[in-house]
PDB file of C-alpha atoms in Angstrom:
ATOM      1  CA  MET A 210      31.965 173.046-109.325  1.00 91.00           C
ATOM      2  CA  THR A 211      30.937 176.699-109.251  1.00 97.00           C
ATOM      3  CA  ARG A 212      30.226 178.142-112.703  1.00 98.00           C
ATOM      4  CA  LEU A 213      29.959 181.870-113.407  1.00 98.00           C
ATOM      5  CA  ILE A 214      28.258 182.860-116.657  1.00 98.00           C
ATOM      6  CA  ILE A 215      29.323 186.449-117.332  1.00 98.00           C
ATOM      7  CA  TRP A 216      26.770 187.793-119.810  1.00 98.00           C
ATOM      8  CA  ARG A 217      27.084 190.978-121.840  1.00 98.00           C
ATOM      9  CA  HIS A 218      23.948 193.103-122.266  1.00 98.00           C
ATOM     10  CA  GLY A 219      21.981 193.421-125.508  1.00 98.00           C
ATOM     11  CA  ASN A 220      22.329 196.098-128.145  1.00 97.00           C
ATOM     12  CA  THR A 221      21.590 199.785-127.520  1.00 98.00           C
ATOM     13  CA  ASP A 222      21.246 202.760-129.823  1.00 98.00           C
ATOM     14  CA  TRP A 223      24.674 203.932-128.713  1.00 98.00           C
ATOM     15  CA  ASN A 224      26.157 200.545-129.604  1.00 96.00           C
ATOM     16  CA  ALA A 225      24.594 200.900-133.037  1.00 96.00           C
ATOM     17  CA  GLU A 226      26.018 204.426-133.400  1.00 97.00           C
ATOM     18  CA  GLY A 227      29.484 203.446-132.160  1.00 96.00           C
ATOM     19  CA  ARG A 228      29.255 205.742-129.123  1.00 97.00           C
ATOM     20  CA  VAL A 229      31.186 205.057-125.945  1.00 98.00           C
ATOM     21  CA  GLN A 230      28.627 204.339-123.240  1.00 98.00           C
ATOM     22  CA  GLY A 231      30.718 203.675-120.165  1.00 98.00           C
ATOM     23  CA  GLN A 232      28.479 204.342-117.183  1.00 98.00           C
ATOM     24  CA  THR A 233      25.938 206.424-119.104  1.00 98.00           C
ATOM     25  CA  ASP A 234      22.589 204.723-118.487  1.00 98.00           C
ATOM     26  CA  VAL A 235      21.499 203.893-122.039  1.00 97.00           C
ATOM     27  CA  PRO A 236      18.588 201.407-122.313  1.00 98.00           C
ATOM     28  CA  LEU A 237      18.279 198.460-124.650  1.00 98.00           C
ATOM     29  CA  ASN A 238      16.813 199.137-128.071  1.00 97.00           C
ATOM     30  CA  ALA A 239      14.410 196.798-129.906  1.00 97.00           C
ATOM     31  CA  LEU A 240      17.291 194.692-131.207  1.00 96.00           C
ATOM     32  CA  GLY A 241      18.789 194.417-127.733  1.00 97.00           C
ATOM     33  CA  ARG A 242      15.496 193.281-126.236  1.00 97.00           C
ATOM     34  CA  SER A 243      15.174 190.681-128.993  1.00 97.00           C
ATOM     35  CA  GLN A 244      18.737 189.481-128.377  1.00 97.00           C
ATOM     36  CA  ALA A 245      18.074 189.087-124.657  1.00 97.00           C
ATOM     37  CA  ALA A 246      14.857 187.179-125.334  1.00 97.00           C
ATOM     38  CA  THR A 247      16.709 184.854-127.735  1.00 97.00           C
ATOM     39  CA  ALA A 248      19.634 184.197-125.399  1.00 98.00           C
ATOM     40  CA  ALA A 249      17.567 183.741-122.239  1.00 98.00           C
ATOM     41  CA  PRO A 250      16.236 180.221-122.991  1.00 97.00           C
ATOM     42  CA  LEU A 251      19.773 178.952-123.588  1.00 97.00           C
ATOM     43  CA  LEU A 252      20.916 180.294-120.239  1.00 98.00           C
ATOM     44  CA  ALA A 253      17.773 179.035-118.512  1.00 98.00           C
ATOM     45  CA  GLY A 254      18.742 175.579-119.757  1.00 98.00           C
ATOM     46  CA  LEU A 255      21.868 175.771-117.591  1.00 97.00           C
ATOM     47  CA  GLU A 256      19.562 175.848-114.556  1.00 98.00           C
ATOM     48  CA  PRO A 257      21.124 178.837-112.807  1.00 98.00           C
ATOM     49  CA  ALA A 258      20.660 179.126-109.071  1.00 98.00           C
ATOM     50  CA  ALA A 259      21.068 182.901-108.940  1.00 98.00           C
ATOM     51  CA  LEU A 260      21.014 185.943-111.186  1.00 98.00           C
ATOM     52  CA  TYR A 261      22.958 189.168-110.743  1.00 99.00           C
ATOM     53  CA  ALA A 262      23.222 192.334-112.818  1.00 98.00           C
ATOM     54  CA  SER A 263      24.870 195.696-113.080  1.00 98.00           C
ATOM     55  CA  ASP A 264      22.446 198.393-111.992  1.00 98.00           C
ATOM     56  CA  LEU A 265      22.642 200.117-115.400  1.00 98.00           C
ATOM     57  CA  LEU A 266      19.446 199.648-117.409  1.00 98.00           C
ATOM     58  CA  ARG A 267      20.945 197.813-120.372  1.00 98.00           C
ATOM     59  CA  ALA A 268      22.331 195.082-118.115  1.00 98.00           C
ATOM     60  CA  ARG A 269      19.367 194.974-115.738  1.00 98.00           C
ATOM     61  CA  HIS A 270      16.847 194.651-118.568  1.00 98.00           C
ATOM     62  CA  THR A 271      18.957 191.929-120.174  1.00 98.00           C
ATOM     63  CA  ALA A 272      18.856 190.032-116.871  1.00 98.00           C
ATOM     64  CA  ASP A 273      15.096 190.571-116.659  1.00 98.00           C
ATOM     65  CA  ALA A 274      14.636 188.471-119.808  1.00 98.00           C
ATOM     66  CA  LEU A 275      16.204 185.499-118.019  1.00 98.00           C
ATOM     67  CA  ALA A 276      14.396 186.261-114.762  1.00 98.00           C
ATOM     68  CA  ALA A 277      11.076 186.021-116.620  1.00 98.00           C
ATOM     69  CA  LEU A 278      11.871 182.409-117.558  1.00 98.00           C
ATOM     70  CA  THR A 279      13.542 181.233-114.354  1.00 98.00           C
ATOM     71  CA  GLU A 280      11.547 183.269-111.797  1.00 97.00           C
ATOM     72  CA  LEU A 281      14.857 184.125-110.147  1.00 98.00           C
ATOM     73  CA  PRO A 282      15.159 187.534-108.495  1.00 98.00           C
ATOM     74  CA  VAL A 283      17.723 189.876-110.011  1.00 98.00           C
ATOM     75  CA  THR A 284      20.263 191.163-107.499  1.00 98.00           C
ATOM     76  CA  GLU A 285      21.827 194.440-108.628  1.00 98.00           C
ATOM     77  CA  ASP A 286      25.438 195.304-107.861  1.00 98.00           C
ATOM     78  CA  ALA A 287      26.908 198.651-108.921  1.00 98.00           C
ATOM     79  CA  ARG A 288      30.410 197.136-108.936  1.00 98.00           C
ATOM     80  CA  LEU A 289      29.396 195.284-112.111  1.00 98.00           C
ATOM     81  CA  ARG A 290      29.062 198.557-114.034  1.00 98.00           C
ATOM     82  CA  GLU A 291      31.044 199.210-117.178  1.00 98.00           C
ATOM     83  CA  ARG A 292      34.347 201.071-117.085  1.00 98.00           C
ATOM     84  CA  HIS A 293      33.825 204.785-116.527  1.00 98.00           C
ATOM     85  CA  TYR A 294      35.035 206.462-119.686  1.00 98.00           C
ATOM     86  CA  GLY A 295      35.110 209.991-118.339  1.00 98.00           C
ATOM     87  CA  GLN A 296      35.213 212.609-121.076  1.00 98.00           C
ATOM     88  CA  PHE A 297      34.887 209.937-123.779  1.00 98.00           C
ATOM     89  CA  GLN A 298      31.329 209.007-122.805  1.00 98.00           C
ATOM     90  CA  GLY A 299      28.755 209.805-125.471  1.00 98.00           C
ATOM     91  CA  LEU A 300      31.379 210.293-128.181  1.00 98.00           C
ATOM     92  CA  THR A 301      32.317 208.209-131.214  1.00 98.00           C
ATOM     93  CA  ASN A 302      35.941 207.242-131.825  1.00 97.00           C
ATOM     94  CA  PRO A 303      36.449 209.974-134.452  1.00 97.00           C
ATOM     95  CA  GLU A 304      35.005 212.544-132.039  1.00 98.00           C
ATOM     96  CA  ILE A 305      37.314 211.364-129.254  1.00 98.00           C
ATOM     97  CA  ALA A 306      40.333 211.528-131.570  1.00 97.00           C
ATOM     98  CA  GLU A 307      39.431 215.099-132.517  1.00 97.00           C
ATOM     99  CA  ARG A 308      38.585 216.433-129.045  1.00 97.00           C
ATOM    100  CA  HIS A 309      41.063 214.465-126.920  1.00 97.00           C
ATOM    101  CA  PRO A 310      43.911 213.477-129.269  1.00 97.00           C
ATOM    102  CA  GLU A 311      46.537 212.764-126.597  1.00 97.00           C
ATOM    103  CA  ALA A 312      44.200 210.684-124.449  1.00 97.00           C
ATOM    104  CA  TYR A 313      42.903 208.886-127.534  1.00 97.00           C
ATOM    105  CA  ALA A 314      46.436 207.959-128.549  1.00 97.00           C
ATOM    106  CA  ARG A 315      47.121 206.578-125.075  1.00 95.00           C
ATOM    107  CA  TRP A 316      43.825 204.656-125.116  1.00 95.00           C
ATOM    108  CA  THR A 317      44.363 203.055-128.508  1.00 93.00           C
ATOM    109  CA  GLY A 318      48.011 202.396-127.660  1.00 91.00           C
ATOM    110  CA  GLY A 319      47.091 200.391-124.563  1.00 88.00           C
ATOM    111  CA  ASP A 320      48.415 202.865-122.007  1.00 91.00           C
ATOM    112  CA  PRO A 321      46.959 201.947-118.586  1.00 87.00           C
ATOM    113  CA  ASP A 322      46.645 205.629-117.678  1.00 92.00           C
ATOM    114  CA  VAL A 323      44.509 207.154-120.445  1.00 96.00           C
ATOM    115  CA  GLY A 324      43.678 210.409-118.714  1.00 96.00           C
ATOM    116  CA  ALA A 325      40.522 212.396-119.603  1.00 97.00           C
ATOM    117  CA  GLU A 326      38.932 211.022-116.393  1.00 98.00           C
ATOM    118  CA  VAL A 327      38.855 207.492-117.869  1.00 98.00           C
ATOM    119  CA  GLU A 328      38.894 204.732-115.238  1.00 98.00           C
ATOM    120  CA  ARG A 329      42.007 202.547-115.319  1.00 96.00           C
ATOM    121  CA  ASN A 330      41.452 198.991-116.514  1.00 94.00           C
ATOM    122  CA  ASP A 331      43.155 197.564-113.437  1.00 95.00           C
ATOM    123  CA  HIS A 332      40.641 199.436-111.290  1.00 97.00           C
ATOM    124  CA  VAL A 333      37.787 197.977-113.357  1.00 97.00           C
ATOM    125  CA  GLY A 334      39.200 194.475-112.976  1.00 96.00           C
ATOM    126  CA  LYS A 335      39.611 194.877-109.236  1.00 97.00           C
ATOM    127  CA  ARG A 336      36.063 196.085-108.547  1.00 98.00           C
ATOM    128  CA  VAL A 337      34.356 193.633-110.923  1.00 98.00           C
ATOM    129  CA  GLY A 338      36.578 190.768-109.781  1.00 98.00           C
ATOM    130  CA  GLU A 339      35.738 191.570-106.170  1.00 98.00           C
ATOM    131  CA  ALA A 340      32.025 191.402-106.977  1.00 98.00           C
ATOM    132  CA  LEU A 341      32.407 188.118-108.882  1.00 98.00           C
ATOM    133  CA  ARG A 342      34.338 186.499-106.028  1.00 98.00           C
ATOM    134  CA  GLU A 343      31.693 187.496-103.498  1.00 98.00           C
ATOM    135  CA  ILE A 344      28.934 186.200-105.769  1.00 98.00           C
ATOM    136  CA  ALA A 345      30.734 182.878-106.214  1.00 98.00           C
ATOM    137  CA  GLU A 346      31.237 182.536-102.452  1.00 98.00           C
ATOM    138  CA  ARG A 347      27.491 182.968-101.906  1.00 98.00           C
ATOM    139  CA  HIS A 348      26.634 180.126-104.307  1.00 98.00           C
ATOM    140  CA  PRO A 349      29.252 177.358-103.996  1.00 97.00           C
ATOM    141  CA  GLY A 350      28.796 174.546-106.497  1.00 97.00           C
ATOM    142  CA  ALA A 351      26.071 176.389-108.394  1.00 98.00           C
ATOM    143  CA  VAL A 352      25.596 177.997-111.793  1.00 98.00           C
ATOM    144  CA  VAL A 353      25.265 181.776-111.504  1.00 98.00           C
ATOM    145  CA  VAL A 354      24.503 184.214-114.326  1.00 98.00           C
ATOM    146  CA  VAL A 355      25.919 187.739-114.072  1.00 98.00           C
ATOM    147  CA  ALA A 356      24.629 190.342-116.562  1.00 98.00           C
ATOM    148  CA  THR A 357      27.198 193.053-117.091  1.00 98.00           C
ATOM    149  CA  HIS A 358      29.098 194.902-119.833  1.00 98.00           C
ATOM    150  CA  GLY A 359      31.739 194.073-122.412  1.00 97.00           C
ATOM    151  CA  GLY A 360      34.730 195.809-120.868  1.00 95.00           C
ATOM    152  CA  ALA A 361      33.657 195.007-117.305  1.00 97.00           C
ATOM    153  CA  ALA A 362      33.236 191.333-118.200  1.00 98.00           C
ATOM    154  CA  ARG A 363      36.674 191.027-119.773  1.00 96.00           C
ATOM    155  CA  GLN A 364      38.528 192.851-117.018  1.00 96.00           C
ATOM    156  CA  GLY A 365      36.528 191.063-114.321  1.00 97.00           C
ATOM    157  CA  PHE A 366      37.144 187.526-115.487  1.00 97.00           C
ATOM    158  CA  GLY A 367      40.747 188.466-116.245  1.00 97.00           C
ATOM    159  CA  ASP A 368      41.141 189.482-112.614  1.00 97.00           C
ATOM    160  CA  MET A 369      39.561 186.195-111.514  1.00 97.00           C
ATOM    161  CA  LEU A 370      42.038 184.260-113.671  1.00 97.00           C
ATOM    162  CA  SER A 371      45.017 186.460-112.663  1.00 96.00           C
ATOM    163  CA  TRP A 372      45.764 187.225-116.300  1.00 95.00           C
ATOM    164  CA  PRO A 373      48.169 190.098-117.073  1.00 92.00           C
ATOM    165  CA  SER A 374      47.052 193.065-119.161  1.00 87.00           C
ATOM    166  CA  ALA A 375      48.920 191.795-122.235  1.00 86.00           C
ATOM    167  CA  VAL A 376      46.812 188.630-122.234  1.00 91.00           C
ATOM    168  CA  MET A 377      43.580 190.576-121.710  1.00 89.00           C
ATOM    169  CA  ALA A 378      44.407 192.779-124.696  1.00 87.00           C
ATOM    170  CA  ALA A 379      44.516 189.654-126.868  1.00 90.00           C
ATOM    171  CA  ILE A 380      41.002 188.542-125.896  1.00 92.00           C
ATOM    172  CA  ARG A 381      38.311 189.579-128.351  1.00 91.00           C
ATOM    173  CA  PRO A 382      35.413 191.541-126.825  1.00 90.00           C
ATOM    174  CA  LEU A 383      32.079 189.915-126.153  1.00 95.00           C
ATOM    175  CA  GLN A 384      29.351 190.441-128.706  1.00 96.00           C
ATOM    176  CA  ASN A 385      26.031 191.765-127.441  1.00 97.00           C
ATOM    177  CA  CYS A 386      24.190 189.102-125.418  1.00 97.00           C
ATOM    178  CA  HIS A 387      27.111 186.651-125.585  1.00 98.00           C
ATOM    179  CA  TRP A 388      28.852 185.342-122.514  1.00 98.00           C
ATOM    180  CA  THR A 389      32.042 184.036-120.942  1.00 98.00           C
ATOM    181  CA  GLU A 390      32.021 181.044-118.616  1.00 98.00           C
ATOM    182  CA  ILE A 391      34.595 180.527-115.884  1.00 98.00           C
ATOM    183  CA  VAL A 392      34.635 177.597-113.490  1.00 98.00           C
ATOM    184  CA  GLU A 393      36.214 176.965-110.122  1.00 97.00           C
ATOM    185  CA  SER A 394      38.454 173.909-110.055  1.00 92.00           C
ATOM    186  CA  PRO A 395      40.952 172.488-107.530  1.00 91.00           C
ATOM    187  CA  ARG A 396      43.572 174.517-109.408  1.00 91.00           C
ATOM    188  CA  GLY A 397      41.597 177.743-109.105  1.00 95.00           C
ATOM    189  CA  TRP A 398      39.418 179.614-111.570  1.00 97.00           C
ATOM    190  CA  GLN A 399      39.671 178.550-115.205  1.00 97.00           C
ATOM    191  CA  LEU A 400      38.216 179.767-118.497  1.00 97.00           C
ATOM    192  CA  ARG A 401      35.730 177.267-119.924  1.00 97.00           C
ATOM    193  CA  ALA A 402      34.218 179.220-122.836  1.00 97.00           C
ATOM    194  CA  HIS A 403      34.244 182.706-124.341  1.00 97.00           C
ATOM    195  CA  ASN A 404      31.926 184.598-126.715  1.00 96.00           C
ATOM    196  CA  VAL A 405      29.207 181.966-126.530  1.00 97.00           C
ATOM    197  CA  GLY A 406      25.788 182.955-127.824  1.00 95.00           C
ATOM    198  CA  PRO A 407      22.744 182.008-129.858  1.00 89.00           C
ATOM    199  CA  TRP A 408      23.969 183.142-133.283  1.00 80.00           C
ATOM    200  CA  PRO A 409      27.248 182.965-135.258  1.00 66.00           C
ATOM    201  CA  GLU A 410      29.863 185.614-134.752  1.00 58.00           C
ATOM    202  CA  LYS A 411      29.677 188.451-137.278  1.00 57.00           C
ATOM    203  CA  ALA A 412      30.953 191.924-136.515  1.00 48.00           C
ATOM    204  CA  ILE A 413      32.547 192.652-133.130  1.00 47.00           C
ATOM    205  CA  PRO A 414      30.890 195.751-131.653  1.00 50.00           C
ATOM    206  CA  ALA A 415      32.536 198.142-129.257  1.00 49.00           C
ATOM    207  CA  PRO A 416      32.630 196.533-125.780  1.00 49.00           C
ATOM    208  CA  VAL A 417      31.227 199.551-123.958  1.00 55.00           C
TER     209      VAL A 417
END
């Protein structure tokens, strides 16, 4: 049974400030590094056979915490990057609402075509899902950890499970350094666990 552990990166200063990161390359802060170090032993206990990561620093450095324990190499894949948020990147929600009111209304209303150069969610799901499928095919029957981003994780596993957008909208975002597990069964890919991590759920941060 192939198991994919889709792991969100640790906290960054932009997470703490409520800024949309998207594909801006923001590194982990001290809290994020601590979160990765705390989560890594739990994931190491699953005895992963391979470790992949988005090439953005916050995901790569999260993966490095697990690599230090398992001695696995980290394979980077740019398809695992977060959704590109176009003109929203670097802004807080109030700033987006003020500068791009029409696009903000479409975004918060669940419109698939936000505008403002924001990548469509179905495009995110397709590229991340493609990467996850290829990773799974390389490691049949193994546990594989994939360090990525909140929005990318949700859209990617949703694509793997063939879930419609209405179902994905009902799934709560991953907390920093929490993960989703999907498994391959005779009936196809199935969700085994979501928002698993080393500490109880508190606030849900922005998934970007």
